[in-house]
Amino acid sequence: SGVAILPTSLPQLHRANMLSSGLLQNSNIHPLVSKKSKTKWHFGIRSRSYPLDVMGEIYIALKNLGAEWAKPSEEDLWTIRVRWKYSGSNQIANNEANNSQNQNNEKIPDLLKIVIQLFQIETNNYLVDFKFDGWEDSSGAPVTPSDITSDEISAFSAYPFLHLTTRLIMELAVNS
Amino acid sequence: LATSSIKHNTLCVASIVRYKRKYVTQILYAPL
Amino acid sequence: SSVDVEQELALNAIRQVLKSKTSYDVLPVSFRLIVLDTSLLVKKALNVLLQNSIVSAPLWDATTSRFAGLLTSDDFINVIQYCFSNPDKFDLVEKLQLNRLRDIERAIGAKPLETTSIHPSSSLYEACTVMLRSKSRRVPLIDKDEETHREIVVSVLTQYRLLKFIALNCRETHFLKKPISELNIISNSTVRSCSMTTPVIDVIQLLSEGNISSVPIVNENGVLVNVYEAVDVLGLIKGGIYNDLSLSVGEALMRRSDDFEGVYTCTENEKLSTLLDTIRKSSVHRFFVVNESGQLVGVLSLGDLLRYILVGS
């Protein structure tokens, strides 16, 4: 095959040629770093604060962001069931119709639910976990998936959930 | 929810979602 | 001849595959999709692209909870041209957010990037057709969340991914044995080239005006020595040296990172079967056609290859 890689296009050779040919006026041009630090992922967010302080900070952040939550049960103080009016849905409603229904007359639920739970990993090391917990409609109407085949049951957009968790993490970061 | 440490004032969060029979790790970068 | 007949039969078989498979089929079983919130600064978005070794990403507008188009190298080219024509606004770029890129596009009179998308269950043939019409050479796959009817960016298909799928899944590609010189698909008369000392801003203008994604660099004898690609602009902005526009294109290429694979060349006698096999094995951006002396004859883009497979010469 006549397919080949042009030798003079390889970065190292190009730089050598530029230096030897005297064409280089601007000598402080350095190559982009090719070793990219791999993104290190964690579950949720870590904390070494006192557990009750962590919960207090989360409740304050949720309040500042206008979220609401169910009163925690005595036996489970470390779980918060949050409901959040998602502004994006109003916007969609305005875009597509006035009464938050789109052309196919489908309800666009606007209350995103999240479960926030505090776990102890080891002594003085805690993890705040965020889980998506479905949608509700502020009018109280049940959110029923439209009649779709079982194959498509999982066409699910995580972006509203991801967006609201970034808002909460920002609020916690700013407050702390 | 998966998170990565804040760099350059940018937040990065992700969650793994099943789309039909495949798995998408949806990663969102947002400003802090 | 038998080669002609085999070529035609192979193309028809490949087209059948493209009509019978969906864009969803091209998706790996498990993959990641990086999405940028439109309130992110352009500079930060650039860091994200470079850090993840990607050159494009879908945008998400949290205020409308909708997909807001794609960030591509065209946007960065627009920013550089805007700085060039508004030197006093140079610091604006430092604070520019992704949701202002359309204003920059309008300010320099650039053709807007259309955000045609398709549903993941549509055929690959339709994806190819949409992609060949799109300026961004890629097509987002958008579905709707079945509970909230919000848009989901499932993935973004590129010309390279499609050609690689064909090379991996269609055995008929082995029968594409006609030399490319006989297929009337090489762009040779319209190829714009430059020399190593051409100012990089002139090359960027060529990329933008010609709606092309690379400019070959030839020496005084017309021999191909390197290529400046649209994606190289990301390195220029990252280094903040786009304001030094006396920079030559040879100097600008000093920014390329060492993991750049190099420019692929071939001769006019090359067969599509070999080119597709190369695409199967390496991340090729395009093929430059050269003669025995290494002189530039023309260019064969991935779009040219895809168009030929779809509709012939």
Short mmCIF file of N, CA, C and O in Angstrom, two decimals, chain A residues 89-172:
data_model
loop_
_atom_site.label_atom_id
_atom_site.label_comp_id
_atom_site.label_asym_id
_atom_site.label_seq_id
_atom_site.Cartn_x
_atom_site.Cartn_y
_atom_site.Cartn_z
N SER A 89 -37.87 23.31 33.47
CA SER A 89 -39.12 22.77 32.90
C SER A 89 -40.08 23.91 32.59
O SER A 89 -40.77 23.92 31.60
N ASN A 90 -40.05 24.95 33.47
CA ASN A 90 -40.92 26.10 33.14
C ASN A 90 -40.52 26.64 31.77
O ASN A 90 -41.32 26.92 30.91
N GLN A 91 -39.20 26.74 31.62
CA GLN A 91 -38.70 27.31 30.37
C GLN A 91 -39.19 26.46 29.20
O GLN A 91 -39.69 26.96 28.21
N ILE A 92 -39.12 25.13 29.38
CA ILE A 92 -39.58 24.26 28.28
C ILE A 92 -41.06 24.54 28.06
O ILE A 92 -41.53 24.74 26.94
N ALA A 93 -41.80 24.63 29.18
CA ALA A 93 -43.25 24.85 29.07
C ALA A 93 -43.48 26.13 28.26
O ALA A 93 -44.22 26.16 27.30
N ASN A 94 -42.74 27.20 28.64
CA ASN A 94 -42.96 28.47 27.91
C ASN A 94 -42.60 28.29 26.44
O ASN A 94 -43.25 28.79 25.56
N ASN A 95 -41.52 27.56 26.23
CA ASN A 95 -41.12 27.38 24.83
C ASN A 95 -42.19 26.63 24.06
O ASN A 95 -42.53 26.97 22.95
N GLU A 96 -42.70 25.56 24.69
CA GLU A 96 -43.54 24.70 23.85
C GLU A 96 -45.02 24.99 24.00
O GLU A 96 -45.80 24.73 23.16
N ALA A 97 -45.44 25.50 25.14
CA ALA A 97 -46.88 25.81 25.27
C ALA A 97 -47.02 26.58 26.57
O ALA A 97 -46.07 26.77 27.31
N ASN A 98 -48.19 27.10 26.89
CA ASN A 98 -48.29 27.92 28.10
C ASN A 98 -48.45 27.06 29.34
O ASN A 98 -47.88 27.31 30.36
N ASN A 99 -49.29 26.00 29.23
CA ASN A 99 -49.56 25.32 30.52
C ASN A 99 -48.69 24.08 30.68
O ASN A 99 -49.17 23.00 30.89
N SER A 100 -47.38 24.29 30.51
CA SER A 100 -46.36 23.24 30.77
C SER A 100 -46.77 21.91 30.13
O SER A 100 -46.65 20.87 30.73
N GLN A 101 -47.32 22.04 28.91
CA GLN A 101 -47.55 20.78 28.17
C GLN A 101 -46.97 20.99 26.77
O GLN A 101 -47.04 22.07 26.24
N ASN A 102 -46.40 19.94 26.23
CA ASN A 102 -45.81 20.15 24.90
C ASN A 102 -46.83 19.77 23.83
O ASN A 102 -47.95 19.41 24.12
N GLN A 103 -46.39 19.84 22.59
CA GLN A 103 -47.34 19.68 21.46
C GLN A 103 -48.19 18.43 21.62
O GLN A 103 -49.36 18.42 21.35
N ASN A 104 -47.57 17.32 22.09
CA ASN A 104 -48.36 16.07 22.14
C ASN A 104 -49.21 16.06 23.41
O ASN A 104 -49.58 15.02 23.88
N ASN A 105 -49.39 17.27 23.99
CA ASN A 105 -50.23 17.35 25.16
C ASN A 105 -49.69 16.51 26.32
O ASN A 105 -50.45 15.94 27.08
N GLU A 106 -48.34 16.31 26.34
CA GLU A 106 -47.76 15.51 27.42
C GLU A 106 -47.38 16.43 28.56
O GLU A 106 -46.87 17.52 28.35
N LYS A 107 -47.60 15.95 29.78
CA LYS A 107 -47.27 16.72 30.98
C LYS A 107 -45.75 16.77 31.10
O LYS A 107 -45.08 15.74 30.90
N ILE A 108 -45.19 17.96 31.42
CA ILE A 108 -43.75 18.00 31.66
C ILE A 108 -43.57 18.14 33.16
O ILE A 108 -43.82 19.21 33.72
N PRO A 109 -43.21 17.08 33.86
CA PRO A 109 -43.07 17.16 35.32
C PRO A 109 -41.99 18.16 35.69
O PRO A 109 -40.99 18.28 35.00
N ASP A 110 -42.22 18.89 36.78
CA ASP A 110 -41.26 19.95 37.10
C ASP A 110 -40.65 19.80 38.49
O ASP A 110 -39.94 20.67 38.95
N LEU A 111 -40.95 18.72 39.19
CA LEU A 111 -40.34 18.54 40.52
C LEU A 111 -39.37 17.36 40.46
O LEU A 111 -39.77 16.22 40.29
N LEU A 112 -38.08 17.68 40.56
CA LEU A 112 -37.06 16.64 40.51
C LEU A 112 -36.78 16.16 41.93
O LEU A 112 -36.63 16.98 42.83
N LYS A 113 -36.75 14.85 42.13
CA LYS A 113 -36.52 14.34 43.48
C LYS A 113 -35.12 13.73 43.59
O LYS A 113 -34.66 13.06 42.67
N ILE A 114 -34.47 14.01 44.72
CA ILE A 114 -33.11 13.50 44.96
C ILE A 114 -33.07 12.96 46.38
O ILE A 114 -33.70 13.52 47.29
N VAL A 115 -32.37 11.86 46.57
CA VAL A 115 -32.13 11.35 47.93
C VAL A 115 -30.67 11.63 48.28
O VAL A 115 -29.77 11.26 47.52
N ILE A 116 -30.46 12.35 49.39
CA ILE A 116 -29.09 12.66 49.83
C ILE A 116 -28.86 11.86 51.10
O ILE A 116 -29.66 11.89 52.02
N GLN A 117 -27.77 11.10 51.10
CA GLN A 117 -27.54 10.21 52.26
C GLN A 117 -26.10 10.34 52.74
O GLN A 117 -25.17 10.42 51.92
N LEU A 118 -25.93 10.39 54.08
CA LEU A 118 -24.58 10.50 54.65
C LEU A 118 -24.12 9.09 55.05
O LEU A 118 -24.85 8.36 55.72
N PHE A 119 -22.93 8.71 54.56
CA PHE A 119 -22.35 7.41 54.93
C PHE A 119 -21.06 7.64 55.69
O PHE A 119 -20.34 8.61 55.41
N GLN A 120 -20.78 6.75 56.64
CA GLN A 120 -19.45 6.83 57.29
C GLN A 120 -18.53 5.84 56.61
O GLN A 120 -18.86 4.66 56.47
N ILE A 121 -17.38 6.32 56.13
CA ILE A 121 -16.46 5.42 55.44
C ILE A 121 -15.52 4.82 56.46
O ILE A 121 -15.28 3.63 56.50
N GLU A 122 -14.95 5.69 57.29
CA GLU A 122 -14.10 5.24 58.41
C GLU A 122 -14.18 6.32 59.47
O GLU A 122 -14.90 7.29 59.28
N THR A 123 -13.45 6.20 60.53
CA THR A 123 -13.54 7.21 61.59
C THR A 123 -13.21 8.58 61.00
O THR A 123 -12.25 8.72 60.24
N ASN A 124 -14.10 9.56 61.31
CA ASN A 124 -13.89 10.94 60.83
C ASN A 124 -13.78 11.05 59.31
O ASN A 124 -13.12 11.94 58.79
N ASN A 125 -14.37 10.11 58.59
CA ASN A 125 -14.35 10.26 57.13
C ASN A 125 -15.73 9.87 56.60
O ASN A 125 -16.15 8.73 56.73
N TYR A 126 -16.45 10.89 56.06
CA TYR A 126 -17.85 10.67 55.67
C TYR A 126 -18.02 10.92 54.18
O TYR A 126 -17.21 11.61 53.55
N LEU A 127 -19.11 10.34 53.66
CA LEU A 127 -19.39 10.50 52.22
C LEU A 127 -20.84 10.94 52.09
O LEU A 127 -21.74 10.34 52.68
N VAL A 128 -21.05 12.04 51.32
CA VAL A 128 -22.43 12.48 51.04
C VAL A 128 -22.79 11.96 49.66
O VAL A 128 -22.13 12.30 48.67
N ASP A 129 -23.80 11.06 49.62
CA ASP A 129 -24.16 10.44 48.35
C ASP A 129 -25.45 11.07 47.82
O ASP A 129 -26.36 11.39 48.59
N PHE A 130 -25.50 11.29 46.50
CA PHE A 130 -26.69 11.90 45.87
C PHE A 130 -27.28 10.87 44.91
O PHE A 130 -26.56 10.32 44.07
N LYS A 131 -28.57 10.64 45.03
CA LYS A 131 -29.20 9.69 44.11
C LYS A 131 -30.42 10.33 43.45
O LYS A 131 -31.22 11.00 44.14
N PHE A 132 -30.59 10.13 42.15
CA PHE A 132 -31.80 10.62 41.47
C PHE A 132 -32.97 9.78 41.93
O PHE A 132 -32.85 8.57 42.07
N ASP A 133 -34.12 10.45 42.20
CA ASP A 133 -35.24 9.68 42.76
C ASP A 133 -36.53 9.95 42.00
O ASP A 133 -37.62 9.96 42.57
N GLY A 134 -36.44 10.24 40.71
CA GLY A 134 -37.64 10.37 39.88
C GLY A 134 -38.19 11.79 39.85
O GLY A 134 -37.61 12.72 40.40
N TRP A 135 -39.32 11.94 39.20
CA TRP A 135 -39.96 13.24 39.00
C TRP A 135 -41.36 13.24 39.60
O TRP A 135 -41.99 12.20 39.70
N GLU A 136 -41.83 14.43 39.96
CA GLU A 136 -43.23 14.60 40.36
C GLU A 136 -43.74 15.84 39.63
O GLU A 136 -42.94 16.64 39.13
N ASP A 137 -45.05 15.99 39.61
CA ASP A 137 -45.58 17.19 38.96
C ASP A 137 -46.18 18.09 40.03
O ASP A 137 -46.89 17.61 40.91
N SER A 138 -45.87 19.38 39.94
CA SER A 138 -46.31 20.29 41.04
C SER A 138 -47.83 20.32 41.14
O SER A 138 -48.38 20.69 42.16
N SER A 139 -48.50 19.91 40.04
CA SER A 139 -49.97 19.91 40.15
C SER A 139 -50.43 18.64 40.87
O SER A 139 -51.61 18.41 41.05
N GLY A 140 -49.42 17.77 41.23
CA GLY A 140 -49.79 16.56 41.95
C GLY A 140 -50.18 15.43 41.01
O GLY A 140 -50.32 14.28 41.40
N ALA A 141 -50.29 15.79 39.69
CA ALA A 141 -50.69 14.71 38.75
C ALA A 141 -49.57 13.68 38.73
O ALA A 141 -48.39 14.05 38.77
N PRO A 142 -49.92 12.39 38.68
CA PRO A 142 -48.85 11.37 38.62
C PRO A 142 -48.11 11.49 37.30
O PRO A 142 -48.67 11.90 36.30
N VAL A 143 -46.81 11.19 37.37
CA VAL A 143 -46.01 11.27 36.13
C VAL A 143 -46.00 9.87 35.53
O VAL A 143 -45.32 8.99 36.01
N THR A 144 -46.78 9.68 34.49
CA THR A 144 -46.79 8.30 33.93
C THR A 144 -46.03 8.32 32.61
O THR A 144 -46.29 9.16 31.75
N PRO A 145 -45.09 7.44 32.49
CA PRO A 145 -44.36 7.38 31.20
C PRO A 145 -45.37 7.16 30.07
O PRO A 145 -46.32 6.41 30.23
N SER A 146 -45.15 7.84 28.95
CA SER A 146 -46.09 7.67 27.83
C SER A 146 -45.98 6.22 27.35
O SER A 146 -45.08 5.50 27.69
N ASP A 147 -46.93 5.82 26.53
CA ASP A 147 -46.97 4.38 26.17
C ASP A 147 -45.81 4.10 25.21
O ASP A 147 -45.85 4.45 24.05
N ILE A 148 -44.75 3.54 25.76
CA ILE A 148 -43.58 3.25 24.91
C ILE A 148 -43.23 1.78 25.05
O ILE A 148 -43.59 1.14 26.03
N THR A 149 -42.52 1.26 24.07
CA THR A 149 -42.18 -0.17 24.14
C THR A 149 -41.15 -0.35 25.24
O THR A 149 -40.43 0.59 25.60
N SER A 150 -41.07 -1.56 25.74
CA SER A 150 -40.15 -1.82 26.88
C SER A 150 -38.72 -1.50 26.46
O SER A 150 -37.90 -1.10 27.26
N ASP A 151 -38.45 -1.62 25.15
CA ASP A 151 -37.06 -1.41 24.70
C ASP A 151 -36.58 0.00 25.05
O ASP A 151 -35.44 0.24 25.36
N GLU A 152 -37.52 0.98 24.99
CA GLU A 152 -37.04 2.36 25.19
C GLU A 152 -37.26 2.84 26.60
O GLU A 152 -37.20 4.02 26.90
N ILE A 153 -37.57 1.92 27.53
CA ILE A 153 -37.96 2.37 28.88
C ILE A 153 -36.85 3.19 29.50
O ILE A 153 -37.08 3.97 30.40
N SER A 154 -35.61 3.06 29.00
CA SER A 154 -34.55 3.75 29.75
C SER A 154 -33.95 4.90 28.95
O SER A 154 -32.75 5.07 28.90
N ALA A 155 -34.80 5.66 28.24
CA ALA A 155 -34.28 6.87 27.60
C ALA A 155 -34.40 7.96 28.65
O ALA A 155 -35.44 8.60 28.79
N PHE A 156 -33.34 8.13 29.41
CA PHE A 156 -33.44 8.99 30.60
C PHE A 156 -32.35 10.06 30.55
O PHE A 156 -31.20 9.77 30.28
N SER A 157 -32.71 11.31 30.79
CA SER A 157 -31.73 12.39 30.73
C SER A 157 -31.25 12.69 32.14
O SER A 157 -32.04 13.05 33.01
N ALA A 158 -29.95 12.57 32.35
CA ALA A 158 -29.39 12.82 33.68
C ALA A 158 -29.07 14.30 33.88
O ALA A 158 -28.72 14.73 34.97
N TYR A 159 -29.18 15.10 32.79
CA TYR A 159 -28.65 16.47 32.88
C TYR A 159 -29.35 17.34 33.92
O TYR A 159 -28.68 18.04 34.68
N PRO A 160 -30.68 17.29 34.05
CA PRO A 160 -31.30 18.10 35.14
C PRO A 160 -30.76 17.68 36.51
O PRO A 160 -30.42 18.54 37.34
N PHE A 161 -30.62 16.39 36.74
CA PHE A 161 -30.09 15.89 38.03
C PHE A 161 -28.66 16.39 38.20
O PHE A 161 -28.29 16.97 39.23
N LEU A 162 -27.83 16.26 37.16
CA LEU A 162 -26.42 16.69 37.25
C LEU A 162 -26.37 18.20 37.49
O LEU A 162 -25.60 18.69 38.31
N HIS A 163 -27.25 18.93 36.80
CA HIS A 163 -27.23 20.40 36.95
C HIS A 163 -27.56 20.79 38.39
O HIS A 163 -26.85 21.59 39.01
N LEU A 164 -28.60 20.18 38.98
CA LEU A 164 -28.99 20.58 40.34
C LEU A 164 -27.93 20.16 41.36
O LEU A 164 -27.66 20.89 42.32
N THR A 165 -27.28 19.03 41.11
CA THR A 165 -26.23 18.64 42.09
C THR A 165 -25.05 19.61 41.99
O THR A 165 -24.43 19.94 43.00
N THR A 166 -24.78 20.12 40.77
CA THR A 166 -23.67 21.12 40.69
C THR A 166 -24.07 22.36 41.49
O THR A 166 -23.25 22.95 42.19
N ARG A 167 -25.35 22.77 41.39
CA ARG A 167 -25.82 23.95 42.13
C ARG A 167 -25.63 23.73 43.64
O ARG A 167 -25.13 24.59 44.36
N LEU A 168 -25.98 22.52 44.11
CA LEU A 168 -25.89 22.21 45.55
C LEU A 168 -24.41 22.17 45.98
O LEU A 168 -24.02 22.76 46.99
N ILE A 169 -23.58 21.53 45.17
CA ILE A 169 -22.14 21.44 45.52
C ILE A 169 -21.52 22.84 45.54
O ILE A 169 -20.75 23.18 46.43
N MET A 170 -21.94 23.69 44.59
CA MET A 170 -21.42 25.07 44.57
C MET A 170 -21.83 25.77 45.85
O MET A 170 -21.03 26.41 46.52
N GLU A 171 -23.11 25.63 46.24
CA GLU A 171 -23.64 26.29 47.46
C GLU A 171 -22.85 25.80 48.67
O GLU A 171 -22.42 26.59 49.50
N LEU A 172 -22.61 24.49 48.74
CA LEU A 172 -21.85 23.95 49.88
C LEU A 172 -20.43 24.48 49.86
O LEU A 172 -19.88 24.89 50.88
#
